[in-house]
PDB file of C-alpha atoms in Angstrom:
ATOM      1  CA  UNK A   1     204.490 154.457  12.367  1.00 33.00           C
ATOM      2  CA  UNK A   2     202.193 153.570  15.489  1.00 40.00           C
ATOM      3  CA  UNK A   3     198.734 152.727  15.852  1.00 41.00           C
ATOM      4  CA  UNK A   4     196.596 156.651  17.194  1.00 46.00           C
ATOM      5  CA  UNK A   5     195.967 154.286  20.280  1.00 48.00           C
ATOM      6  CA  UNK A   6     199.750 154.203  21.552  1.00 48.00           C
ATOM      7  CA  UNK A   7     200.628 157.634  20.441  1.00 54.00           C
ATOM      8  CA  UNK A   8     199.574 159.786  24.700  1.00 59.00           C
ATOM      9  CA  UNK A   9     197.284 161.887  24.669  1.00 58.00           C
ATOM     10  CA  UNK A  10     198.323 166.211  24.345  1.00 58.00           C
ATOM     11  CA  UNK A  11     197.153 168.563  26.551  1.00 54.00           C
ATOM     12  CA  UNK A  12     195.095 169.746  23.612  1.00 57.00           C
ATOM     13  CA  UNK A  13     193.463 166.674  23.419  1.00 59.00           C
ATOM     14  CA  UNK A  14     192.382 167.416  27.232  1.00 76.00           C
ATOM     15  CA  UNK A  15     189.256 168.720  26.376  1.00 78.00           C
ATOM     16  CA  UNK A  16     185.481 166.814  25.743  1.00 74.00           C
ATOM     17  CA  UNK A  17     186.207 167.253  22.176  1.00 76.00           C
ATOM     18  CA  UNK A  18     189.617 166.287  21.783  1.00 74.00           C
ATOM     19  CA  UNK A  19     188.759 163.331  23.830  1.00 75.00           C
ATOM     20  CA  UNK A  20     185.724 162.136  21.937  1.00 73.00           C
ATOM     21  CA  UNK A  21     188.358 162.448  18.270  1.00 77.00           C
ATOM     22  CA  UNK A  22     191.067 160.425  20.618  1.00 75.00           C
ATOM     23  CA  UNK A  23     188.475 157.201  21.977  1.00 74.00           C
ATOM     24  CA  UNK A  24     187.160 157.576  17.592  1.00 77.00           C
ATOM     25  CA  UNK A  25     190.513 156.488  15.934  1.00 77.00           C
ATOM     26  CA  UNK A  26     191.866 154.566  19.245  1.00 72.00           C
ATOM     27  CA  UNK A  27     188.785 152.788  20.644  1.00 69.00           C
ATOM     28  CA  UNK A  28     186.431 150.451  19.383  1.00 77.00           C
ATOM     29  CA  UNK A  29     184.264 151.551  22.797  1.00 84.00           C
ATOM     30  CA  UNK A  30     181.504 153.206  22.574  1.00 80.00           C
ATOM     31  CA  UNK A  31     178.484 154.590  24.282  1.00 78.00           C
ATOM     32  CA  UNK A  32     174.651 151.739  24.835  1.00 77.00           C
ATOM     33  CA  UNK A  33     171.651 153.176  24.513  1.00 76.00           C
ATOM     34  CA  UNK A  34     168.301 150.493  27.083  1.00 80.00           C
ATOM     35  CA  UNK A  35     164.885 151.293  26.015  1.00 74.00           C
ATOM     36  CA  UNK A  36     163.699 149.130  27.201  1.00 68.00           C
ATOM     37  CA  UNK A  37     164.268 144.837  28.916  1.00 66.00           C
ATOM     38  CA  UNK A  38     165.225 143.710  25.804  1.00 73.00           C
ATOM     39  CA  UNK A  39     166.071 146.954  23.312  1.00 75.00           C
ATOM     40  CA  UNK A  40     169.735 147.796  24.065  1.00 75.00           C
ATOM     41  CA  UNK A  41     171.719 149.477  20.939  1.00 81.00           C
ATOM     42  CA  UNK A  42     175.077 150.481  20.766  1.00 84.00           C
ATOM     43  CA  UNK A  43     176.564 153.356  19.112  1.00 87.00           C
ATOM     44  CA  UNK A  44     180.499 153.289  18.949  1.00 88.00           C
ATOM     45  CA  UNK A  45     183.195 156.586  19.885  1.00 85.00           C
ATOM     46  CA  UNK A  46     184.313 155.880  15.861  1.00 89.00           C
ATOM     47  CA  UNK A  47     180.218 155.980  15.001  1.00 90.00           C
ATOM     48  CA  UNK A  48     180.062 158.929  17.192  1.00 88.00           C
ATOM     49  CA  UNK A  49     182.376 161.478  15.833  1.00 89.00           C
ATOM     50  CA  UNK A  50     181.677 160.514  12.299  1.00 91.00           C
ATOM     51  CA  UNK A  51     177.827 161.402  12.722  1.00 93.00           C
ATOM     52  CA  UNK A  52     177.885 164.050  14.778  1.00 93.00           C
ATOM     53  CA  UNK A  53     180.706 166.028  12.469  1.00 93.00           C
ATOM     54  CA  UNK A  54     177.898 165.328   9.132  1.00 94.00           C
ATOM     55  CA  UNK A  55     175.329 166.134  11.466  1.00 96.00           C
ATOM     56  CA  UNK A  56     177.781 169.817  12.249  1.00 96.00           C
ATOM     57  CA  UNK A  57     177.853 169.821   8.316  1.00 94.00           C
ATOM     58  CA  UNK A  58     174.562 170.256   8.121  1.00 94.00           C
ATOM     59  CA  UNK A  59     174.426 172.588  10.809  1.00 96.00           C
ATOM     60  CA  UNK A  60     177.131 174.731   8.837  1.00 95.00           C
ATOM     61  CA  UNK A  61     175.520 174.495   5.823  1.00 93.00           C
ATOM     62  CA  UNK A  62     171.785 175.584   7.481  1.00 94.00           C
ATOM     63  CA  UNK A  63     173.778 178.927   8.947  1.00 95.00           C
ATOM     64  CA  UNK A  64     174.157 177.344  12.393  1.00 97.00           C
ATOM     65  CA  UNK A  65     177.159 179.223  13.419  1.00 96.00           C
ATOM     66  CA  UNK A  66     180.014 179.344  16.004  1.00 96.00           C
ATOM     67  CA  UNK A  67     178.822 181.004  18.908  1.00 97.00           C
ATOM     68  CA  UNK A  68     175.099 180.492  18.126  1.00 98.00           C
ATOM     69  CA  UNK A  69     172.389 178.911  20.259  1.00 98.00           C
ATOM     70  CA  UNK A  70     170.923 175.831  19.805  1.00 98.00           C
ATOM     71  CA  UNK A  71     167.528 174.561  21.631  1.00 97.00           C
ATOM     72  CA  UNK A  72     167.927 170.671  20.837  1.00 97.00           C
ATOM     73  CA  UNK A  73     164.225 168.999  22.048  1.00 95.00           C
ATOM     74  CA  UNK A  74     164.096 165.051  21.496  1.00 93.00           C
ATOM     75  CA  UNK A  75     162.799 162.056  23.791  1.00 89.00           C
ATOM     76  CA  UNK A  76     165.702 159.536  21.837  1.00 90.00           C
ATOM     77  CA  UNK A  77     168.616 159.958  23.127  1.00 90.00           C
ATOM     78  CA  UNK A  78     170.508 158.868  20.454  1.00 91.00           C
ATOM     79  CA  UNK A  79     169.395 162.265  18.254  1.00 93.00           C
ATOM     80  CA  UNK A  80     170.131 163.719  21.485  1.00 94.00           C
ATOM     81  CA  UNK A  81     174.044 162.871  21.548  1.00 94.00           C
ATOM     82  CA  UNK A  82     174.454 162.958  18.817  1.00 95.00           C
ATOM     83  CA  UNK A  83     172.935 166.950  18.426  1.00 97.00           C
ATOM     84  CA  UNK A  84     175.000 167.409  21.484  1.00 96.00           C
ATOM     85  CA  UNK A  85     178.243 166.676  19.737  1.00 91.00           C
ATOM     86  CA  UNK A  86     177.729 168.286  17.343  1.00 95.00           C
ATOM     87  CA  UNK A  87     177.599 171.622  19.519  1.00 96.00           C
ATOM     88  CA  UNK A  88     180.314 170.420  20.792  1.00 94.00           C
ATOM     89  CA  UNK A  89     182.333 170.241  18.168  1.00 94.00           C
ATOM     90  CA  UNK A  90     181.400 172.968  16.005  1.00 95.00           C
ATOM     91  CA  UNK A  91     181.183 175.344  18.934  1.00 96.00           C
ATOM     92  CA  UNK A  92     177.619 175.707  19.128  1.00 97.00           C
ATOM     93  CA  UNK A  93     176.064 175.882  22.394  1.00 98.00           C
ATOM     94  CA  UNK A  94     174.165 172.735  23.328  1.00 98.00           C
ATOM     95  CA  UNK A  95     170.537 173.749  25.083  1.00 98.00           C
ATOM     96  CA  UNK A  96     168.687 170.611  26.003  1.00 96.00           C
ATOM     97  CA  UNK A  97     165.148 171.192  26.734  1.00 95.00           C
ATOM     98  CA  UNK A  98     162.779 168.528  28.210  1.00 89.00           C
ATOM     99  CA  UNK A  99     160.119 167.153  25.635  1.00 85.00           C
ATOM    100  CA  UNK A 100     157.529 166.828  28.103  1.00 78.00           C
ATOM    101  CA  UNK A 101     153.826 166.564  27.765  1.00 77.00           C
ATOM    102  CA  UNK A 102     151.908 169.320  29.392  1.00 83.00           C
ATOM    103  CA  UNK A 103     151.352 173.110  27.969  1.00 83.00           C
ATOM    104  CA  UNK A 104     153.663 174.596  30.383  1.00 84.00           C
ATOM    105  CA  UNK A 105     156.710 172.579  28.789  1.00 87.00           C
ATOM    106  CA  UNK A 106     155.849 174.654  25.754  1.00 90.00           C
ATOM    107  CA  UNK A 107     155.755 177.588  27.436  1.00 89.00           C
ATOM    108  CA  UNK A 108     159.234 177.054  28.897  1.00 92.00           C
ATOM    109  CA  UNK A 109     160.949 176.549  25.814  1.00 92.00           C
ATOM    110  CA  UNK A 110     159.473 179.618  24.401  1.00 92.00           C
ATOM    111  CA  UNK A 111     160.753 181.643  26.915  1.00 93.00           C
ATOM    112  CA  UNK A 112     164.391 180.379  26.942  1.00 95.00           C
ATOM    113  CA  UNK A 113     163.448 181.480  23.568  1.00 95.00           C
ATOM    114  CA  UNK A 114     163.050 184.735  24.445  1.00 93.00           C
ATOM    115  CA  UNK A 115     166.357 184.633  26.487  1.00 96.00           C
ATOM    116  CA  UNK A 116     168.519 183.724  24.177  1.00 97.00           C
ATOM    117  CA  UNK A 117     170.529 186.042  21.898  1.00 96.00           C
ATOM    118  CA  UNK A 118     171.078 184.358  18.707  1.00 96.00           C
ATOM    119  CA  UNK A 119     168.858 181.189  18.727  1.00 98.00           C
ATOM    120  CA  UNK A 120     168.052 177.703  16.714  1.00 98.00           C
ATOM    121  CA  UNK A 121     165.524 174.765  17.327  1.00 97.00           C
ATOM    122  CA  UNK A 122     165.724 170.855  16.535  1.00 97.00           C
ATOM    123  CA  UNK A 123     163.343 169.334  17.428  1.00 94.00           C
ATOM    124  CA  UNK A 124     161.315 165.824  16.561  1.00 92.00           C
ATOM    125  CA  UNK A 125     158.905 166.788  14.353  1.00 92.00           C
ATOM    126  CA  UNK A 126     156.478 165.899  16.816  1.00 90.00           C
ATOM    127  CA  UNK A 127     157.314 168.257  18.876  1.00 90.00           C
ATOM    128  CA  UNK A 128     157.407 171.100  16.566  1.00 91.00           C
ATOM    129  CA  UNK A 129     153.919 170.665  15.588  1.00 89.00           C
ATOM    130  CA  UNK A 130     152.540 170.623  19.088  1.00 89.00           C
ATOM    131  CA  UNK A 131     155.030 173.747  19.778  1.00 91.00           C
ATOM    132  CA  UNK A 132     153.651 175.889  16.742  1.00 89.00           C
ATOM    133  CA  UNK A 133     149.740 174.387  18.097  1.00 90.00           C
ATOM    134  CA  UNK A 134     150.310 175.955  21.370  1.00 90.00           C
ATOM    135  CA  UNK A 135     152.008 179.121  20.524  1.00 90.00           C
ATOM    136  CA  UNK A 136     148.930 179.384  17.995  1.00 89.00           C
ATOM    137  CA  UNK A 137     146.400 179.017  20.415  1.00 91.00           C
ATOM    138  CA  UNK A 138     148.260 181.000  23.638  1.00 88.00           C
ATOM    139  CA  UNK A 139     148.417 184.304  21.247  1.00 85.00           C
ATOM    140  CA  UNK A 140     152.289 183.471  20.763  1.00 84.00           C
ATOM    141  CA  UNK A 141     152.014 184.057  17.265  1.00 83.00           C
ATOM    142  CA  UNK A 142     155.414 186.032  17.171  1.00 89.00           C
ATOM    143  CA  UNK A 143     156.897 182.652  17.801  1.00 90.00           C
ATOM    144  CA  UNK A 144     156.746 181.648  14.556  1.00 85.00           C
ATOM    145  CA  UNK A 145     157.465 184.615  12.900  1.00 88.00           C
ATOM    146  CA  UNK A 146     160.762 184.547  15.405  1.00 91.00           C
ATOM    147  CA  UNK A 147     161.519 181.048  14.349  1.00 91.00           C
ATOM    148  CA  UNK A 148     160.867 181.015  10.368  1.00 89.00           C
ATOM    149  CA  UNK A 149     163.733 179.510   9.354  1.00 92.00           C
ATOM    150  CA  UNK A 150     166.081 178.687  12.096  1.00 96.00           C
ATOM    151  CA  UNK A 151     164.153 175.422  13.221  1.00 95.00           C
ATOM    152  CA  UNK A 152     164.974 172.118  12.124  1.00 95.00           C
ATOM    153  CA  UNK A 153     163.582 169.012  12.141  1.00 93.00           C
ATOM    154  CA  UNK A 154     165.923 165.717  13.810  1.00 94.00           C
ATOM    155  CA  UNK A 155     164.805 163.899  11.712  1.00 90.00           C
ATOM    156  CA  UNK A 156     166.030 165.801   8.486  1.00 88.00           C
ATOM    157  CA  UNK A 157     169.218 166.638  10.588  1.00 90.00           C
ATOM    158  CA  UNK A 158     170.743 163.196  10.867  1.00 87.00           C
ATOM    159  CA  UNK A 159     170.391 162.226   7.726  1.00 85.00           C
ATOM    160  CA  UNK A 160     173.917 161.058   5.903  1.00 74.00           C
ATOM    161  CA  UNK A 161     175.713 164.822   5.462  1.00 75.00           C
ATOM    162  CA  UNK A 162     179.098 165.886   4.032  1.00 83.00           C
ATOM    163  CA  UNK A 163     181.426 166.314   7.628  1.00 81.00           C
ATOM    164  CA  UNK A 164     182.064 169.393   8.746  1.00 81.00           C
ATOM    165  CA  UNK A 165     185.818 170.257   8.466  1.00 79.00           C
ATOM    166  CA  UNK A 166     187.283 170.921  12.197  1.00 80.00           C
ATOM    167  CA  UNK A 167     189.313 173.563  12.890  1.00 73.00           C
ATOM    168  CA  UNK A 168     192.124 173.620  15.623  1.00 58.00           C
TER     169      UNK A 168
END
């Protein structure tokens, strides 16, 4: 049987998720992250695909389903990329929101939450703490109630989990 790298792509493979699946099985290439002059990390497409399917498995077990919106807030590009691809693989709508350090960034996230239909929030622990404090300090107590059970920390989400089974 020929190696997957030698199989031509079929029409269904010409989607973002199809291309990632193909690259994961047929390429040693990947993504590089540069975090400074001397700090570079790489993530192969195979590792990105594996980590994203495991993250999708965690998202599904926690209740995030196809068609839900997932607000992603992190300064870590690797974490962002893995969660973003987990969303695409699971047909979850990724909603990237910059972290920022000013209050208007937190207000922006709260307004985005209000505009969505079935939102979830995945963020770094420090960002979640700042957001909770902002909501409490500005009379948005409803936000804590609305996000209860729908807030995920990226640290916990990106731990090793069973991979999701992907449908065609």
